[in-house]
Amino acid sequence: MIEKTMQNAFRENWPMLLIFTVSVITIRIMYLIVHKEKFIFYRELFLLTALLYSMLLFYVVTFQDVNYGTNNVIPFKEILRYEVGSKMFIKNILGNIILFVPFGLFVSYIMKTRKMWPILFITVVTSGIIEYTQLKIGRTFDIDDILLNLIGGLIGYLIYLVFNVVESHLPKFFSTALFKNMLTIVLLGLTVIIYTKSDLWGILR
């Protein structure tokens, strides 16, 4: 169900994503050339992914799964309503958590801090404005969505911390841009292979 949501988001937005990606890459490369800054592949790809994720997040939370239910300002009211393991539990509970895991990871990387409160604060503000916007466009406000998004952001932050701790205990070579670039290329290659064998790749054919 979560995979289907992401496939729909990509299917509906791939022209915009393609134009945006090419434009951003061009601007960024020209910036590096003009300012004579070093190009670090893994870092540039990570930041580009963060931008693309933000665009897909906007689509998912504003255009998909229109809900004409009632607003909820009572914490845990909706969370406790779903049976664990049910389709609605996976969609509304796990979906809201997973949706914000990358957000917590990206924000932690950009902030370059191990402090938890800035990441949680940014997550709450972002999730809060999403819920407010949904309220204004005919959907519903749900305080539980903010709580679930907060959990997702926290998980992303913890993943960032784990990566930092692991990296600090590895030989110095594993912390170099060369190794990270090589690892990124391998992961990117695996991603391309996976998606060429899925229905998602067929959208671009």
Coordinates of C-alpha atoms in Angstrom, one line a residue:
M1 CA 0.0 0.0 0.0
I2 CA 2.8 2.4 0.9
E3 CA 4.7 1.3 -2.2
K4 CA 1.6 2.0 -4.3
T5 CA 1.3 5.5 -2.9
M6 CA 4.9 6.3 -3.9
Q7 CA 4.4 4.8 -7.3
N8 CA 1.3 7.0 -7.8
A9 CA 3.2 10.1 -6.6
F10 CA 6.0 9.4 -9.1
R11 CA 3.6 8.6 -11.9
E12 CA 1.7 11.9 -11.5
N13 CA 4.8 14.0 -11.0
W14 CA 7.6 12.6 -13.1
P15 CA 7.5 15.4 -15.7
M16 CA 7.8 18.0 -13.0
L17 CA 10.5 16.0 -11.2
L18 CA 12.5 15.5 -14.4
I19 CA 12.4 19.2 -15.3
F20 CA 13.2 20.2 -11.7
T21 CA 16.1 17.7 -11.4
V22 CA 17.8 18.8 -14.7
S23 CA 17.4 22.5 -13.7
V24 CA 18.7 22.0 -10.2
I25 CA 21.7 19.9 -11.4
T26 CA 22.6 22.5 -14.0
I27 CA 22.4 25.4 -11.6
R28 CA 24.4 23.5 -9.0
I29 CA 27.2 22.5 -11.4
M30 CA 27.4 26.0 -12.7
Y31 CA 27.6 27.3 -9.1
L32 CA 30.5 24.9 -8.3
I33 CA 32.3 25.9 -11.5
V34 CA 31.9 29.7 -11.0
H35 CA 32.9 29.6 -7.3
K36 CA 35.6 27.0 -7.9
E37 CA 34.2 24.6 -5.3
K38 CA 34.9 20.9 -5.1
F39 CA 32.3 18.5 -6.5
I40 CA 31.5 15.7 -4.0
F41 CA 29.2 13.3 -5.7
Y42 CA 27.6 11.6 -2.6
R43 CA 26.9 14.9 -1.0
E44 CA 25.3 16.5 -4.0
L45 CA 23.2 13.4 -4.7
F46 CA 22.0 13.3 -1.1
L47 CA 20.9 17.0 -1.2
L48 CA 19.2 16.5 -4.5
T49 CA 17.3 13.5 -3.1
A50 CA 16.2 15.6 -0.2
L51 CA 14.7 18.2 -2.6
L52 CA 12.9 15.5 -4.7
Y53 CA 11.6 13.9 -1.5
S54 CA 10.2 17.3 -0.4
M55 CA 8.4 17.6 -3.7
L56 CA 6.9 14.1 -3.5
L57 CA 5.9 14.7 0.2
F58 CA 4.0 17.8 -0.9
Y59 CA 2.1 15.8 -3.4
V60 CA 1.3 12.9 -1.1
V61 CA 0.0 15.1 1.7
T62 CA -2.0 17.5 -0.4
F63 CA -3.4 15.6 -3.4
Q64 CA -3.7 12.0 -2.5
D65 CA -6.3 10.2 -0.3
V66 CA -8.7 13.0 0.1
N67 CA -10.4 12.6 3.5
Y68 CA -13.8 14.1 4.2
G69 CA -13.9 12.8 7.8
T70 CA -13.9 15.0 11.0
N71 CA -11.0 16.9 12.6
N72 CA -9.3 15.3 15.5
V73 CA -7.5 17.3 18.3
I74 CA -7.5 14.5 20.9
P75 CA -4.1 12.7 21.0
F76 CA -4.1 9.0 20.3
K77 CA -7.8 9.0 19.4
E78 CA -7.3 7.9 15.8
I79 CA -4.2 5.8 16.6
L80 CA -6.0 3.5 19.0
R81 CA -8.9 3.1 16.6
Y82 CA -7.1 0.8 14.2
E83 CA -6.4 -2.9 14.6
V84 CA -2.7 -3.6 14.6
G85 CA -1.8 -5.2 11.2
S86 CA -4.9 -4.1 9.4
K87 CA -4.8 -2.3 6.1
M88 CA -5.9 1.0 7.8
F89 CA -3.2 0.5 10.4
I90 CA -0.5 0.1 7.8
K91 CA -1.8 3.0 5.7
N92 CA -2.6 5.6 8.4
I93 CA -0.2 4.6 11.2
L94 CA 2.9 3.0 9.6
G95 CA 2.4 5.2 6.5
N96 CA 2.6 8.5 8.5
I97 CA 5.6 7.2 10.4
I98 CA 7.5 6.0 7.3
L99 CA 6.7 9.1 5.4
F100 CA 8.7 11.2 7.8
V101 CA 11.7 8.9 8.4
P102 CA 13.6 10.4 5.4
F103 CA 12.6 13.9 6.6
G104 CA 14.3 13.3 10.0
L105 CA 17.4 11.9 8.2
F106 CA 17.7 14.7 5.7
V107 CA 17.2 17.4 8.3
S108 CA 19.7 15.8 10.6
Y109 CA 22.3 15.7 7.8
I110 CA 21.7 19.3 6.8
M111 CA 21.7 20.6 10.4
K112 CA 24.9 18.6 11.2
T113 CA 23.9 18.3 14.8
R114 CA 23.5 15.5 17.3
K115 CA 21.1 17.5 19.3
M116 CA 17.6 16.0 19.2
W117 CA 15.4 19.1 19.9
P118 CA 16.1 21.0 16.7
I119 CA 15.2 18.0 14.6
L120 CA 12.0 17.4 16.5
F121 CA 11.1 21.1 16.5
I122 CA 11.5 21.3 12.7
T123 CA 9.5 18.1 12.3
V124 CA 6.6 19.4 14.4
V125 CA 6.5 22.7 12.6
T126 CA 6.5 21.0 9.2
S127 CA 3.9 18.4 10.1
G128 CA 1.8 21.1 11.8
I129 CA 1.7 23.3 8.7
I130 CA 0.9 20.3 6.6
E131 CA -2.1 19.5 8.8
Y132 CA -3.2 23.2 8.8
T133 CA -2.9 23.3 5.0
Q134 CA -5.0 20.1 4.7
L135 CA -7.6 21.7 6.8
K136 CA -7.8 24.7 4.5
I137 CA -8.1 22.6 1.3
G138 CA -11.0 20.5 2.4
R139 CA -9.3 17.7 4.1
T140 CA -9.0 17.2 7.9
F141 CA -6.7 18.2 10.7
D142 CA -5.5 15.2 12.8
I143 CA -3.2 15.7 15.8
D144 CA -2.3 12.0 15.7
D145 CA -0.8 12.6 12.3
I146 CA 1.6 15.1 13.8
L147 CA 2.5 12.6 16.6
L148 CA 3.2 9.9 14.0
N149 CA 5.2 12.2 11.8
L150 CA 7.2 13.1 14.9
I151 CA 8.0 9.5 15.5
G152 CA 9.1 9.1 11.9
G153 CA 11.3 12.2 12.2
L154 CA 12.8 10.8 15.4
I155 CA 13.6 7.5 13.7
G156 CA 15.3 9.3 10.9
Y157 CA 17.3 11.3 13.5
L158 CA 18.3 8.1 15.2
I159 CA 19.4 6.5 11.9
Y160 CA 21.6 9.6 11.4
L161 CA 23.2 9.1 14.8
V162 CA 23.8 5.4 14.2
F163 CA 25.6 6.2 11.0
N164 CA 27.7 8.8 12.7
V165 CA 28.7 6.4 15.6
V166 CA 29.5 3.6 13.2
E167 CA 31.5 5.9 11.0
S168 CA 33.5 7.2 13.9
H169 CA 34.6 3.6 14.7
L170 CA 35.6 2.7 11.2
P171 CA 39.1 3.2 9.6
K172 CA 39.6 6.7 8.2
F173 CA 39.3 5.4 4.6
F174 CA 35.6 4.7 5.2
S175 CA 35.1 8.4 6.1
T176 CA 36.7 9.7 2.9
A177 CA 34.8 11.3 0.1
L178 CA 36.3 8.7 -2.3
F179 CA 34.8 5.7 -0.4
K180 CA 31.5 7.5 0.1
N181 CA 31.3 8.3 -3.6
M182 CA 32.1 4.7 -4.5
L183 CA 29.5 3.4 -2.1
T184 CA 26.9 5.9 -3.5
I185 CA 27.6 4.7 -7.0
V186 CA 27.1 1.1 -6.1
L187 CA 23.8 1.8 -4.2
L188 CA 22.6 4.0 -7.1
G189 CA 23.4 1.1 -9.5
L190 CA 21.4 -1.3 -7.4
T191 CA 18.5 1.1 -7.2
V192 CA 18.4 1.4 -11.0
I193 CA 18.5 -2.3 -11.4
I194 CA 15.6 -2.8 -8.9
Y195 CA 13.4 -0.1 -10.5
T196 CA 14.1 -1.3 -14.1
K197 CA 12.5 -4.6 -13.1
S198 CA 9.5 -2.9 -11.5
D199 CA 6.4 -1.2 -12.9
L200 CA 7.7 2.2 -11.8
W201 CA 10.3 2.2 -14.5
G202 CA 7.6 1.6 -17.1
I203 CA 6.3 5.1 -16.6
L204 CA 9.3 6.5 -18.3
R205 CA 9.3 4.2 -21.3

